[in-house]
Structures are given as C-alpha cells and as structure tokens.
CSV table of C-alpha atoms in Angstrom, one decimal:
chain,number,residue,atom,x,y,z
A,214,UNK,CA,0.0,0.0,0.0
A,215,UNK,CA,2.8,2.4,0.8
A,216,UNK,CA,4.4,1.9,-2.6
A,217,UNK,CA,1.2,2.0,-4.6
A,218,UNK,CA,0.9,5.5,-5.9
A,219,UNK,CA,-2.7,4.8,-6.9
A,220,UNK,CA,-3.8,3.8,-3.4
A,221,UNK,CA,-2.1,6.8,-2.0
A,222,UNK,CA,-3.9,9.1,-4.4
A,223,UNK,CA,-7.2,7.6,-3.2
A,224,UNK,CA,-6.2,8.1,0.4
A,225,UNK,CA,-5.2,11.7,-0.2
A,226,UNK,CA,-8.5,12.3,-2.0
A,227,UNK,CA,-10.4,11.1,1.0
A,228,UNK,CA,-8.3,13.2,3.3
A,229,UNK,CA,-9.1,16.2,1.1
A,230,UNK,CA,-12.8,15.6,1.5
A,231,UNK,CA,-12.3,15.2,5.2
A,232,UNK,CA,-10.9,18.8,5.2
A,233,UNK,CA,-14.4,20.1,4.4
A,234,UNK,CA,-15.2,19.6,8.1
A,235,UNK,CA,-12.7,22.2,9.6
A,236,UNK,CA,-13.4,24.5,6.7
A,237,UNK,CA,-17.1,24.4,7.5
A,238,UNK,CA,-16.5,25.6,11.0
A,239,UNK,CA,-14.0,28.2,9.8
A,240,UNK,CA,-16.6,29.6,7.4
A,241,UNK,CA,-19.2,29.6,10.2
A,242,UNK,CA,-16.8,31.7,12.4
A,243,UNK,CA,-16.1,34.1,9.6
A,244,UNK,CA,-19.9,34.5,9.0
A,245,UNK,CA,-20.4,35.1,12.7
A,246,UNK,CA,-17.8,37.8,12.8
A,247,UNK,CA,-19.3,39.4,9.7
A,248,UNK,CA,-22.8,39.4,11.4
A,249,UNK,CA,-21.3,41.0,14.5
A,250,UNK,CA,-19.6,43.6,12.3
A,251,UNK,CA,-22.9,44.4,10.5
A,252,UNK,CA,-24.8,44.7,13.7
A,253,UNK,CA,-22.2,47.2,14.9
A,254,UNK,CA,-22.5,49.1,11.7
A,255,UNK,CA,-26.3,49.3,12.0
A,256,UNK,CA,-26.2,50.3,15.6
A,257,UNK,CA,-23.7,53.1,15.1
A,258,UNK,CA,-25.5,54.2,11.9
A,259,UNK,CA,-28.8,54.3,13.7
A,260,UNK,CA,-27.4,56.4,16.4
A,261,UNK,CA,-26.0,58.8,13.8
A,262,UNK,CA,-29.2,59.0,11.8
A,263,UNK,CA,-29.6,55.7,10.0
A,264,UNK,CA,-30.6,55.0,6.5
A,265,UNK,CA,-32.4,58.0,4.9
A,266,UNK,CA,-35.2,57.7,2.3
A,267,UNK,CA,-36.9,61.0,1.3
A,268,UNK,CA,-40.3,60.9,-0.2
A,269,UNK,CA,-41.9,64.2,-1.1
A,270,UNK,CA,-42.7,67.0,-1.0
A,271,UNK,CA,-46.4,66.7,-1.7
A,272,UNK,CA,-49.4,69.1,-1.2
A,273,UNK,CA,-52.2,67.8,0.9
A,274,UNK,CA,-55.5,69.7,0.6
A,275,UNK,CA,-58.5,68.6,2.8
A,276,UNK,CA,-61.9,68.1,1.2
A,277,UNK,CA,-65.3,68.1,2.8
A,278,UNK,CA,-68.9,67.6,1.6
A,279,UNK,CA,-72.3,68.4,3.0
A,280,UNK,CA,-74.6,65.4,2.7
A,281,UNK,CA,-78.1,64.4,3.9
A,282,UNK,CA,-78.1,61.7,6.5
A,283,UNK,CA,-81.2,59.8,7.6
A,284,UNK,CA,-81.1,59.0,11.3
A,285,UNK,CA,-83.6,57.6,13.8
A,286,UNK,CA,-84.4,59.4,17.1
A,287,UNK,CA,-86.8,58.9,19.9
A,288,UNK,CA,-90.1,60.8,19.9
A,289,UNK,CA,-90.4,63.3,22.7
A,290,UNK,CA,-93.7,64.6,24.1
A,291,UNK,CA,-93.5,68.4,23.7
A,292,UNK,CA,-95.7,69.0,26.8
A,293,UNK,CA,-94.0,66.6,29.2
A,294,UNK,CA,-90.6,66.3,27.7
A,295,UNK,CA,-90.7,62.6,28.1
A,296,UNK,CA,-90.0,59.8,25.6
A,297,UNK,CA,-93.3,58.5,24.0
A,298,UNK,CA,-93.7,54.8,24.5
A,299,UNK,CA,-95.6,52.3,22.3
A,300,UNK,CA,-98.2,50.0,23.6
A,301,UNK,CA,-95.5,47.3,24.3
A,302,UNK,CA,-93.5,49.8,26.3
A,303,UNK,CA,-90.7,50.4,23.9
A,304,UNK,CA,-89.6,53.9,23.0
A,305,UNK,CA,-91.3,55.2,19.8
A,306,UNK,CA,-88.8,56.4,17.1
A,307,UNK,CA,-89.0,58.4,13.9
A,308,UNK,CA,-86.8,59.0,10.9
A,309,UNK,CA,-85.1,62.4,10.6
A,310,UNK,CA,-83.1,63.8,7.7
A,311,UNK,CA,-80.3,66.0,8.6
A,312,UNK,CA,-77.5,67.8,6.7
A,313,UNK,CA,-74.1,67.0,8.0
A,314,UNK,CA,-70.6,67.9,6.9
A,315,UNK,CA,-68.2,65.0,6.5
A,316,UNK,CA,-64.5,64.8,5.6
A,317,UNK,CA,-63.6,63.2,2.3
A,318,UNK,CA,-60.3,61.8,1.1
A,319,UNK,CA,-57.9,64.7,0.8
A,320,UNK,CA,-56.3,65.7,-2.6
A,321,UNK,CA,-52.6,64.8,-2.9
A,322,UNK,CA,-50.7,66.9,-5.4
A,323,UNK,CA,-47.2,66.1,-6.5
A,324,UNK,CA,-44.8,68.7,-7.9
A,325,UNK,CA,-44.6,69.5,-11.6
A,326,UNK,CA,-41.0,70.6,-11.5
A,327,UNK,CA,-38.8,68.9,-9.0
A,328,UNK,CA,-35.1,69.8,-8.9
A,329,UNK,CA,-32.9,68.4,-6.1
A,330,UNK,CA,-29.2,69.0,-5.3
A,331,UNK,CA,-27.7,66.8,-2.5
A,332,UNK,CA,-24.1,67.2,-1.3
A,333,UNK,CA,-22.7,64.8,1.3
A,334,UNK,CA,-19.6,64.8,3.4
A,335,UNK,CA,-18.5,61.6,5.0
A,336,UNK,CA,-16.8,60.7,8.3
A,337,UNK,CA,-15.5,57.5,9.8
A,338,UNK,CA,-16.9,56.7,13.2
A,339,UNK,CA,-15.3,54.0,15.4
A,340,UNK,CA,-16.9,51.4,17.7
A,341,UNK,CA,-14.4,49.0,19.2
A,342,UNK,CA,-12.3,47.6,16.4
A,343,UNK,CA,-14.9,48.5,13.7
A,344,UNK,CA,-15.0,51.6,11.5
A,345,UNK,CA,-18.4,52.9,10.3
A,346,UNK,CA,-18.7,55.4,7.4
A,347,UNK,CA,-21.4,58.0,8.1
A,348,UNK,CA,-22.4,61.2,6.2
A,349,UNK,CA,-23.8,64.7,6.6
A,350,UNK,CA,-26.1,65.7,3.7
A,351,UNK,CA,-27.0,69.2,2.6
A,352,UNK,CA,-30.2,69.1,0.6
A,353,UNK,CA,-31.7,71.8,-1.6
A,354,UNK,CA,-35.0,71.4,-3.4
A,355,UNK,CA,-36.8,73.6,-5.9
A,356,UNK,CA,-40.3,72.7,-7.0
A,357,UNK,CA,-43.8,74.0,-7.9
A,358,UNK,CA,-47.3,72.6,-8.0
A,359,UNK,CA,-49.9,72.7,-10.8
A,360,UNK,CA,-52.5,74.5,-8.6
A,361,UNK,CA,-54.7,75.4,-11.5
A,362,UNK,CA,-55.6,71.8,-12.0
A,363,UNK,CA,-56.5,71.0,-8.4
A,364,UNK,CA,-60.2,72.1,-8.6
A,365,UNK,CA,-61.0,69.3,-11.1
A,366,UNK,CA,-60.3,66.7,-8.4
A,367,UNK,CA,-63.5,67.7,-6.5
A,368,UNK,CA,-66.5,65.6,-7.4
A,369,UNK,CA,-70.3,66.0,-6.6
A,370,UNK,CA,-70.7,68.7,-4.0
A,371,UNK,CA,-67.3,68.4,-2.4
A,372,UNK,CA,-65.7,71.6,-1.1
A,373,UNK,CA,-61.9,72.1,-1.3
A,374,UNK,CA,-60.6,73.7,1.9
A,375,UNK,CA,-57.9,75.7,0.2
A,376,UNK,CA,-56.9,77.6,3.4
A,377,UNK,CA,-56.0,74.3,5.1
A,378,UNK,CA,-53.5,73.1,2.5
A,379,UNK,CA,-50.3,71.5,3.9
A,380,UNK,CA,-46.9,70.7,2.5
A,381,UNK,CA,-45.7,67.2,3.6
A,382,UNK,CA,-42.1,65.8,3.3
A,383,UNK,CA,-41.7,62.2,4.4
A,384,UNK,CA,-38.4,61.2,6.0
A,385,UNK,CA,-37.0,58.0,7.5
A,386,UNK,CA,-36.3,59.7,10.9
A,387,UNK,CA,-36.7,63.2,12.2
A,388,UNK,CA,-33.9,62.5,14.6
A,389,UNK,CA,-31.5,62.7,11.7
A,390,UNK,CA,-32.3,66.3,10.9
A,391,UNK,CA,-29.5,68.7,11.7
A,392,UNK,CA,-29.0,72.5,11.2
A,393,UNK,CA,-31.8,74.7,10.1
A,394,UNK,CA,-34.6,73.6,7.7
A,395,UNK,CA,-36.0,76.5,5.7
A,396,UNK,CA,-39.0,76.6,3.4
A,397,UNK,CA,-39.7,79.6,1.3
A,398,UNK,CA,-42.7,80.2,-1.0
A,399,UNK,CA,-42.3,83.0,-3.5
A,400,UNK,CA,-39.5,84.4,-1.3
A,401,UNK,CA,-41.5,84.3,1.9
A,402,UNK,CA,-40.4,81.9,4.6
A,403,UNK,CA,-43.0,79.5,5.9
A,404,UNK,CA,-42.6,77.8,9.4
A,405,UNK,CA,-41.9,74.1,9.4
A,406,UNK,CA,-43.1,71.6,12.0
A,407,UNK,CA,-42.5,67.9,12.7
A,408,UNK,CA,-45.3,65.5,11.7
A,409,UNK,CA,-47.3,64.6,14.7
A,410,UNK,CA,-48.3,61.0,14.3
A,411,UNK,CA,-49.1,58.0,16.6
A,412,UNK,CA,-47.7,55.5,14.0
A,413,UNK,CA,-44.2,55.3,12.5
A,414,UNK,CA,-44.7,58.2,10.1
A,415,UNK,CA,-41.8,60.7,10.2
A,416,UNK,CA,-41.2,63.9,8.4
A,417,UNK,CA,-41.9,67.6,8.4
A,418,UNK,CA,-44.9,69.7,7.4
A,419,UNK,CA,-45.9,73.3,6.8
A,420,UNK,CA,-49.3,75.0,6.9
A,421,UNK,CA,-49.2,76.8,3.5
A,422,UNK,CA,-52.7,78.3,3.4
A,423,UNK,CA,-54.2,78.8,-0.1
A,424,UNK,CA,-51.6,77.5,-2.6
A,425,UNK,CA,-53.3,79.2,-5.6
A,426,UNK,CA,-51.1,81.7,-7.3
A,427,UNK,CA,-47.9,80.5,-5.6
A,428,UNK,CA,-45.3,79.3,-8.0
A,429,UNK,CA,-41.8,79.0,-6.5
A,430,UNK,CA,-41.1,76.7,-3.6
A,431,UNK,CA,-37.6,76.2,-2.1
A,432,UNK,CA,-36.7,73.9,0.7
A,433,UNK,CA,-33.2,73.5,2.3
A,434,UNK,CA,-32.4,71.1,5.1
A,435,UNK,CA,-29.5,69.1,6.6
A,436,UNK,CA,-29.5,65.5,7.7
A,437,UNK,CA,-27.2,62.9,9.1
A,438,UNK,CA,-27.3,59.4,7.8
A,439,UNK,CA,-25.4,56.2,7.4
A,440,UNK,CA,-25.0,53.5,4.7
A,441,UNK,CA,-28.0,54.5,2.5
A,442,UNK,CA,-29.3,57.8,1.0
A,443,UNK,CA,-32.3,57.6,-1.4
A,444,UNK,CA,-34.9,60.0,-2.7
A,445,UNK,CA,-38.2,59.4,-4.6
A,446,UNK,CA,-38.9,61.0,-8.0
A,447,UNK,CA,-42.1,62.8,-7.0
A,448,UNK,CA,-42.1,65.5,-9.8
A,449,UNK,CA,-43.6,65.3,-13.2
A,450,UNK,CA,-40.0,66.0,-14.2
A,451,UNK,CA,-37.5,65.1,-11.6
A,452,UNK,CA,-33.8,66.1,-11.8
A,453,UNK,CA,-31.6,64.9,-9.0
A,454,UNK,CA,-27.9,65.6,-8.6
A,455,UNK,CA,-25.9,63.9,-5.9
A,456,UNK,CA,-22.3,64.6,-5.0
A,457,UNK,CA,-20.0,63.3,-2.3
A,458,UNK,CA,-16.4,62.9,-1.2
A,459,UNK,CA,-17.0,59.1,-0.8
A,460,UNK,CA,-15.0,57.2,-3.4
A,461,UNK,CA,-16.9,53.9,-3.3
A,462,UNK,CA,-20.6,54.5,-4.2
A,463,UNK,CA,-23.0,51.7,-5.0
A,464,UNK,CA,-25.9,53.1,-6.9
A,465,UNK,CA,-29.2,51.3,-6.2
A,466,UNK,CA,-32.9,51.6,-6.3
A,467,UNK,CA,-35.6,51.9,-9.0
A,468,UNK,CA,-33.4,54.0,-11.3
A,469,UNK,CA,-29.7,54.2,-12.1
A,470,UNK,CA,-28.0,57.5,-12.8
A,471,UNK,CA,-27.9,58.9,-16.3
A,472,UNK,CA,-24.2,59.6,-15.8
A,473,UNK,CA,-21.7,59.5,-13.0
A,474,UNK,CA,-18.1,60.5,-12.3
A,475,UNK,CA,-16.2,58.5,-9.7
A,476,UNK,CA,-12.6,59.1,-8.5
A,477,UNK,CA,-10.6,58.8,-5.3
A,478,UNK,CA,-11.8,62.3,-4.4
A,479,UNK,CA,-15.5,61.3,-4.5
A,480,UNK,CA,-18.3,61.0,-7.0
A,481,UNK,CA,-21.1,62.9,-8.6
A,482,UNK,CA,-24.2,61.5,-10.3
A,483,UNK,CA,-27.3,62.9,-12.0
A,484,UNK,CA,-30.8,61.3,-12.5
A,485,UNK,CA,-33.4,62.7,-14.9
A,486,UNK,CA,-36.8,60.9,-14.3
A,487,UNK,CA,-39.8,61.8,-16.4
A,488,UNK,CA,-43.3,61.2,-15.2
A,489,UNK,CA,-43.8,58.3,-17.7
A,490,UNK,CA,-41.1,56.4,-16.0
A,491,UNK,CA,-42.9,56.2,-12.6
A,492,UNK,CA,-46.3,54.7,-11.7
A,493,UNK,CA,-47.5,57.8,-9.9
A,494,UNK,CA,-50.4,60.1,-10.8
A,495,UNK,CA,-49.8,63.9,-10.6
A,496,UNK,CA,-52.9,64.3,-8.5
A,497,UNK,CA,-54.7,61.6,-6.5
A,498,UNK,CA,-57.0,60.9,-3.7
A,499,UNK,CA,-54.7,58.2,-2.3
A,500,UNK,CA,-51.5,58.5,-0.3
A,501,UNK,CA,-48.7,57.0,-2.4
A,502,UNK,CA,-46.0,57.7,0.2
A,503,UNK,CA,-45.3,54.0,1.0
A,504,UNK,CA,-45.1,53.1,-2.7
A,505,UNK,CA,-42.7,56.0,-3.2
A,506,UNK,CA,-40.4,54.9,-0.4
A,507,UNK,CA,-40.2,51.2,-1.1
A,508,UNK,CA,-40.9,51.0,-4.9
A,509,UNK,CA,-39.6,54.1,-6.6
A,510,UNK,CA,-36.8,55.6,-4.6
A,511,UNK,CA,-33.2,55.6,-5.8
A,512,UNK,CA,-29.9,56.7,-4.5
A,513,UNK,CA,-26.6,55.4,-3.3
A,514,UNK,CA,-25.1,53.0,-0.7
A,515,UNK,CA,-22.1,54.3,1.3
A,516,UNK,CA,-20.2,51.0,1.6
A,517,UNK,CA,-16.7,49.6,1.9
A,518,UNK,CA,-16.4,47.5,-1.3
A,519,UNK,CA,-15.2,43.9,-1.0
A,520,UNK,CA,-14.5,44.1,2.7
A,521,UNK,CA,-12.2,41.6,4.4
A,522,UNK,CA,-15.1,39.5,5.7
A,523,UNK,CA,-16.2,38.9,2.2
A,524,UNK,CA,-12.6,38.1,1.2
A,525,UNK,CA,-12.1,35.8,4.1
A,526,UNK,CA,-15.4,34.0,3.4
A,527,UNK,CA,-14.3,33.5,-0.2
A,528,UNK,CA,-10.9,32.4,1.0
A,529,UNK,CA,-12.6,29.7,3.1
A,530,UNK,CA,-14.5,28.6,0.0
A,531,UNK,CA,-11.4,28.4,-2.1
A,532,UNK,CA,-9.3,26.8,0.7
A,533,UNK,CA,-10.4,23.3,-0.3
A,534,UNK,CA,-8.9,23.8,-3.7
A,535,UNK,CA,-5.6,25.0,-2.2
A,536,UNK,CA,-5.5,22.2,0.4
A,537,UNK,CA,-6.0,19.7,-2.4
A,538,UNK,CA,-3.2,21.3,-4.5
A,539,UNK,CA,-0.9,21.3,-1.5
A,540,UNK,CA,-1.7,17.6,-0.8
A,541,UNK,CA,-1.1,16.9,-4.4
A,542,UNK,CA,2.3,18.7,-4.4
A,543,UNK,CA,3.4,16.8,-1.3
A,544,UNK,CA,2.3,13.5,-2.9
A,545,UNK,CA,4.3,14.1,-6.1
A,546,UNK,CA,7.3,15.6,-4.4
A,547,UNK,CA,7.7,12.8,-1.9
A,548,UNK,CA,7.5,10.1,-4.6
A,549,UNK,CA,10.5,7.8,-4.3
A,550,UNK,CA,11.3,8.7,-0.7
A,551,UNK,CA,11.9,6.0,1.9
A,552,UNK,CA,9.1,7.1,4.1
A,553,UNK,CA,5.9,8.5,2.4
A,554,UNK,CA,3.9,11.0,4.4
A,555,UNK,CA,1.4,9.5,6.8
A,556,UNK,CA,-2.3,10.5,6.6
A,557,UNK,CA,-2.0,12.2,10.0
A,558,UNK,CA,0.7,14.5,8.5
A,559,UNK,CA,-1.7,15.4,5.6
A,560,UNK,CA,-4.3,16.2,8.2
A,561,UNK,CA,-1.9,18.5,10.0
A,562,UNK,CA,-1.1,20.3,6.7
A,563,UNK,CA,-4.8,20.7,6.0
A,564,UNK,CA,-5.5,22.1,9.5
A,565,UNK,CA,-2.7,24.6,9.1
A,566,UNK,CA,-4.2,25.9,5.9
A,567,UNK,CA,-7.7,26.0,7.5
A,568,UNK,CA,-6.3,28.1,10.4
A,569,UNK,CA,-4.8,30.5,7.9
A,570,UNK,CA,-8.3,31.8,7.2
A,571,UNK,CA,-8.9,32.5,10.9
A,572,UNK,CA,-5.6,34.2,11.2
A,573,UNK,CA,-6.4,36.4,8.2
A,574,UNK,CA,-9.8,37.4,9.8
A,575,UNK,CA,-8.3,38.1,13.2
A,576,UNK,CA,-5.4,40.2,11.9
A,577,UNK,CA,-7.6,42.0,9.3
A,578,UNK,CA,-9.8,43.3,12.1
A,579,UNK,CA,-6.7,44.9,13.6
A,580,UNK,CA,-4.4,46.0,10.9
A,581,UNK,CA,-6.3,45.7,7.6
A,582,UNK,CA,-6.6,43.1,4.9
A,583,UNK,CA,-3.3,43.6,3.0
A,584,UNK,CA,-0.9,43.4,6.0
A,585,UNK,CA,-3.0,40.7,7.6
A,586,UNK,CA,-2.9,38.5,4.4
A,587,UNK,CA,0.9,38.9,4.1
A,588,UNK,CA,1.4,38.0,7.8
A,589,UNK,CA,-1.0,35.0,7.8
A,590,UNK,CA,0.2,33.7,4.4
A,591,UNK,CA,3.8,34.2,5.3
A,592,UNK,CA,3.4,32.3,8.6
A,593,UNK,CA,1.5,29.5,6.9
A,594,UNK,CA,4.0,29.1,4.1
A,595,UNK,CA,6.9,29.1,6.6
A,596,UNK,CA,5.3,26.6,8.9
A,597,UNK,CA,4.4,24.2,6.0
A,598,UNK,CA,7.9,24.5,4.5
A,599,UNK,CA,9.5,23.8,7.9
A,600,UNK,CA,7.2,20.8,8.3
A,601,UNK,CA,8.2,19.6,4.9
A,602,UNK,CA,11.9,19.7,5.8
A,603,UNK,CA,11.8,18.3,9.3
A,604,UNK,CA,8.5,16.4,9.4
A,605,UNK,CA,8.3,14.9,5.9
A,606,UNK,CA,12.1,14.7,5.4
A,607,UNK,CA,11.8,16.1,1.9
A,608,UNK,CA,15.4,17.3,1.8
A,609,UNK,CA,16.1,19.4,-1.2
A,610,UNK,CA,12.6,18.8,-2.4
A,611,UNK,CA,11.4,21.1,0.3
A,612,UNK,CA,12.2,24.1,-1.9
A,613,UNK,CA,9.7,22.8,-4.5
A,614,UNK,CA,7.0,22.7,-1.8
A,615,UNK,CA,7.9,26.2,-0.6
A,616,UNK,CA,7.8,27.7,-4.1
A,617,UNK,CA,4.5,25.9,-4.8
A,618,UNK,CA,3.0,27.4,-1.6
A,619,UNK,CA,4.2,30.9,-2.5
A,620,UNK,CA,2.5,30.6,-5.9
A,621,UNK,CA,-0.7,29.3,-4.4
A,622,UNK,CA,-1.0,32.1,-1.8
A,623,UNK,CA,0.0,34.6,-4.4
A,624,UNK,CA,-2.8,33.5,-6.7
A,625,UNK,CA,-5.3,33.4,-3.8
A,626,UNK,CA,-4.4,37.0,-3.0
A,627,UNK,CA,-5.2,38.0,-6.6
A,628,UNK,CA,-8.5,36.1,-6.5
A,629,UNK,CA,-9.5,37.8,-3.3
A,630,UNK,CA,-8.5,41.3,-4.5
A,631,UNK,CA,-10.8,41.0,-7.6
A,632,UNK,CA,-14.3,39.8,-6.9
A,633,UNK,CA,-15.2,40.0,-10.6
A,634,UNK,CA,-12.5,37.7,-11.8
A,635,UNK,CA,-12.4,35.3,-8.7
A,636,UNK,CA,-14.2,32.5,-10.4
A,637,UNK,CA,-12.2,32.8,-13.6
A,638,UNK,CA,-8.9,32.7,-11.7
A,639,UNK,CA,-10.0,29.8,-9.5
A,640,UNK,CA,-11.3,27.7,-12.3
A,641,UNK,CA,-8.2,28.3,-14.4
A,642,UNK,CA,-5.9,27.4,-11.5
A,643,UNK,CA,-7.8,24.2,-10.9
A,644,UNK,CA,-7.6,23.3,-14.6
A,645,UNK,CA,-3.9,24.0,-14.8
A,646,UNK,CA,-3.2,22.0,-11.6
A,647,UNK,CA,-5.1,19.0,-13.0
A,648,UNK,CA,-3.3,19.2,-16.4
A,649,UNK,CA,0.1,19.4,-14.6
A,650,UNK,CA,-0.8,16.4,-12.5
A,651,UNK,CA,-1.8,14.4,-15.5
A,652,UNK,CA,1.4,15.3,-17.3
A,653,UNK,CA,3.8,14.5,-14.4
A,654,UNK,CA,2.1,11.2,-13.7
A,655,UNK,CA,1.8,10.1,-17.3
A,656,UNK,CA,4.3,7.3,-16.7
A,657,UNK,CA,3.2,6.2,-13.3
A,658,UNK,CA,2.4,2.5,-12.5
A,659,UNK,CA,-0.8,3.2,-10.5
A,660,UNK,CA,-0.8,-0.4,-9.2
A,661,UNK,CA,2.6,-0.1,-7.7
A,662,UNK,CA,6.1,-1.3,-8.8
A,663,UNK,CA,6.1,-5.0,-9.7
A,664,UNK,CA,2.7,-5.5,-8.2
A,665,UNK,CA,3.8,-4.7,-4.7
A,666,UNK,CA,0.8,-2.5,-4.0
A,667,UNK,CA,-2.7,-3.8,-3.0
A,668,UNK,CA,-4.1,-3.5,-6.5
A,669,UNK,CA,-0.9,-5.0,-8.0
A,670,UNK,CA,-1.2,-8.1,-5.8
A,671,UNK,CA,-4.8,-8.4,-6.7
A,672,UNK,CA,-4.0,-8.2,-10.4
A,673,UNK,CA,-1.2,-10.9,-10.0
A,674,UNK,CA,-3.7,-13.2,-8.2
A,675,UNK,CA,-6.3,-12.8,-10.9
A,676,UNK,CA,-3.6,-13.6,-13.5
A,677,UNK,CA,-2.5,-16.7,-11.7
A,678,UNK,CA,-6.0,-18.1,-11.4
A,679,UNK,CA,-6.5,-17.4,-15.1
A,680,UNK,CA,-3.3,-19.2,-16.1
A,681,UNK,CA,-4.4,-22.4,-14.2
A,682,UNK,CA,-7.7,-22.8,-16.0
A,683,UNK,CA,-7.6,-25.9,-18.3
A,684,UNK,CA,-7.8,-25.2,-22.0
A,685,UNK,CA,-10.4,-26.5,-24.4
A,686,UNK,CA,-10.4,-30.3,-25.1
A,687,UNK,CA,-9.3,-31.3,-28.5
C-alpha cells in the first residue's frame, strides 16, 4: 500500500474531502464575525441618523362635503318632555333627515418641476475595532405645484378647503435632521413643524394656506445618515444631482443615474426621471408615500467594497482547492522517498491551511486586509515549508513545496482582491493544476512497482488463477 501511488492518491483524495469539516467551522466563524460587524454598523449608523429615504414633498388639501343623512331618534312629548312609549312599552322612534358635513379623502398633489441637489460629506466613526462610514447631507429642493388643475379633483358637492392646505415631506427619521430647515414660498419663509403621528410616520410639514397663485417653492435642510441615502422622484419632471467625497458609491434603487463620475476624491451622479417612468399620478385621492419609499426611490449606498469579511469567506470557499493542491504537491514531491507522508501528516497540513483563514480574519480586524494577508500567508508558508523539511524529510525537495505554496497564496491574493475575476482565476488554476498532475504522472504505474501494491497483488492473483484454468479439449 505504501508503494502504490494509486492507493495513496485515493487516500489523499479522501483526506481532502475530510478537510471540508474544519473549513465548514471556519466559514461559520467568519460569517459570525461578519454578522457581528454588520450589527455594529447598523447600531452606530442608527445612532448617527440611520438610512435616509426622502419621499416628497407633496401638497395635501383637505376636502369636505355636506350630505343628507337619515337618522332615527326617539319621539319626545313636547308637553312633558318625556319619551313617548308604544303599547308594548318600547320607545317610539321616527326618521329624521339632517344635513351633516363629512370629511372626504384629501387631494394629494405632487410637484410639476422637482429639482434636487444633494451634497454629502462623510466621516469615519469607530466602535471598538470597527469603522463605520457616516455622512452629513445638505439638501436643496426647488419645485412647484400645478395648482390650476386641483379644482378638477373635487366631485359632486365636495368643497376644497384651500386655506388648510399643507406641505408634507416624508423622512426615515426626524432625529437625523441637523441644522436649520428653511421653506420659502415665492420668497416668503414658511414655518416648518414635525409631523405629529401616533404611527411610524416621520417627516416635516408646513401649513401653507391657499396655494393658488404660488409658483416658487424652495426647501433646504441638513440631515445625518449612514449606509444609505435615497430620494423618490415625486415630480412630473425630476432632476436629482448627488455629489459626495465618498470614493466607493454603490448606486441602487428603482433608477440608475444617467451619468456619474467616480474618483478617489469622491463621486457625482445625475438622474433625470420623467413622469412616464414612474407609476405615480400627478394628483390623486390616495396617499402613495409608502409606494414611493419602497418601490420608486433611488440613490446610493455608502459601503466599503469587497471588505475583508467577504474576502475571508471567499478564501474559506477556495481553501479546499488550495488544500487539495498542497496535498497533491506533497504527494508528487515525496515520490521515491523512503518514508511516504502519513495520513496524519496530511491532516496537519490541511488544518494549518484552514487556520490560515482564521488568522487572516483576526489580523484583518486589527491591521487591515493587505498586511493581515501577508502576515498570515507568510506564517503558513513558513510553517508548512519547515514541516516539509523536518517532518516529511523532503530534503532538497522542500524548496519545491515552498515555491508551490508561495505561488498558491499569491494566486489566492489576486483572487480575493478582484471579486469580478475570482471564479475565472480559481477555475483556471484548478484546470492548470489538473493538467500538470496528468502530465507529471503520465508514466506512473498506478498499481505499484512490480505489483507490490494492493491492486498490484490483486492483479497478480487474478492472472495466476486465469493461467491455471484448463484449455479446451481437442
């Protein structure tokens, strides 16, 4: 068995499959650390202001109608003032028609022109060993409302309460607002108030009064936030410009920008959304705020691209390939030695490469991915090369193992640095390794030299039995 290269290949293959067990636990630890990191990011972000989604502004105009309502009331004796009873003793009732004023669904009016300019400045906040990017946004809006078309929304005998019109701007959280929020209508400043609501609604409002004849609205406000900033295209023609000093934007939502410029100094992006691109009527008797927030908003994520937890998780997934290639290298390099590597020694090699991923995560949390990878990979390569020299007794062949490990961990670094080409690099490496193995083992006697291996002895036994069988009778 020790001299049969084929049997040893099978044993090494089984040992490689066995390495899925420690790699599974390593992947679970990496995922656990990532979840802990994300919880920290959300907690710090929430304290700073959280994710911000802006939906609005919109004009809300109350509507009422006077209707006739038939009611039943008890009959009162005008002389005694007592309730008149029927013969069975029950109070006598009569039908009365009264005119009452009831509230109808208000009219929601969205802007005709909606121009927004948002400028953000980012900071890095720290919580323990974690760094959290947060931002401060300066928001400027210019818009108008088609007030001359509002009257057509009233039906039957409905009366529009023009003097009670309100401007509503929906926000994710009022606690994120910073600085002074200013609303001006045709150059006149209008006071703003927070939305008073018993549910989760958040935002600001202004009592506008009669909006007819008013044409120029401007709103400026500042807000803190973290991770996400989005805005809904409420205008019939919405033009949104977003700029920031954050160099790693991830655009997301219902619409991607028409154009963007990204550099190490930051980014800028512009969206132009016509009314035909959104499923939102200009005027309606329904509140579309929820649909705007969760179905039509767009913006940017402030994220760290390809963070070290993602790289470490991918490294754990690729580790089985690198363990297999290391096992294969040891198997081919030790060929012809007096004492082949024992399965326990292969397990030790696999465990060392599994722990490499844990080292990379632990060091990355402290010193960053690049230095952590160099330190972890260097320690692992040094350990395995030392083990090859003193444990496996490879002699001069130890250099082959060391060079192979350096190549493997160099390729792994390139794979982890580029998420887009990771699969291409990994698949190509696996194919090249398999092709090299097929080439270097092209002259191998897989049954063992002179039938000394298990399969060789089996083959000799079968041949012996076959040679003893009597031939056909003449």
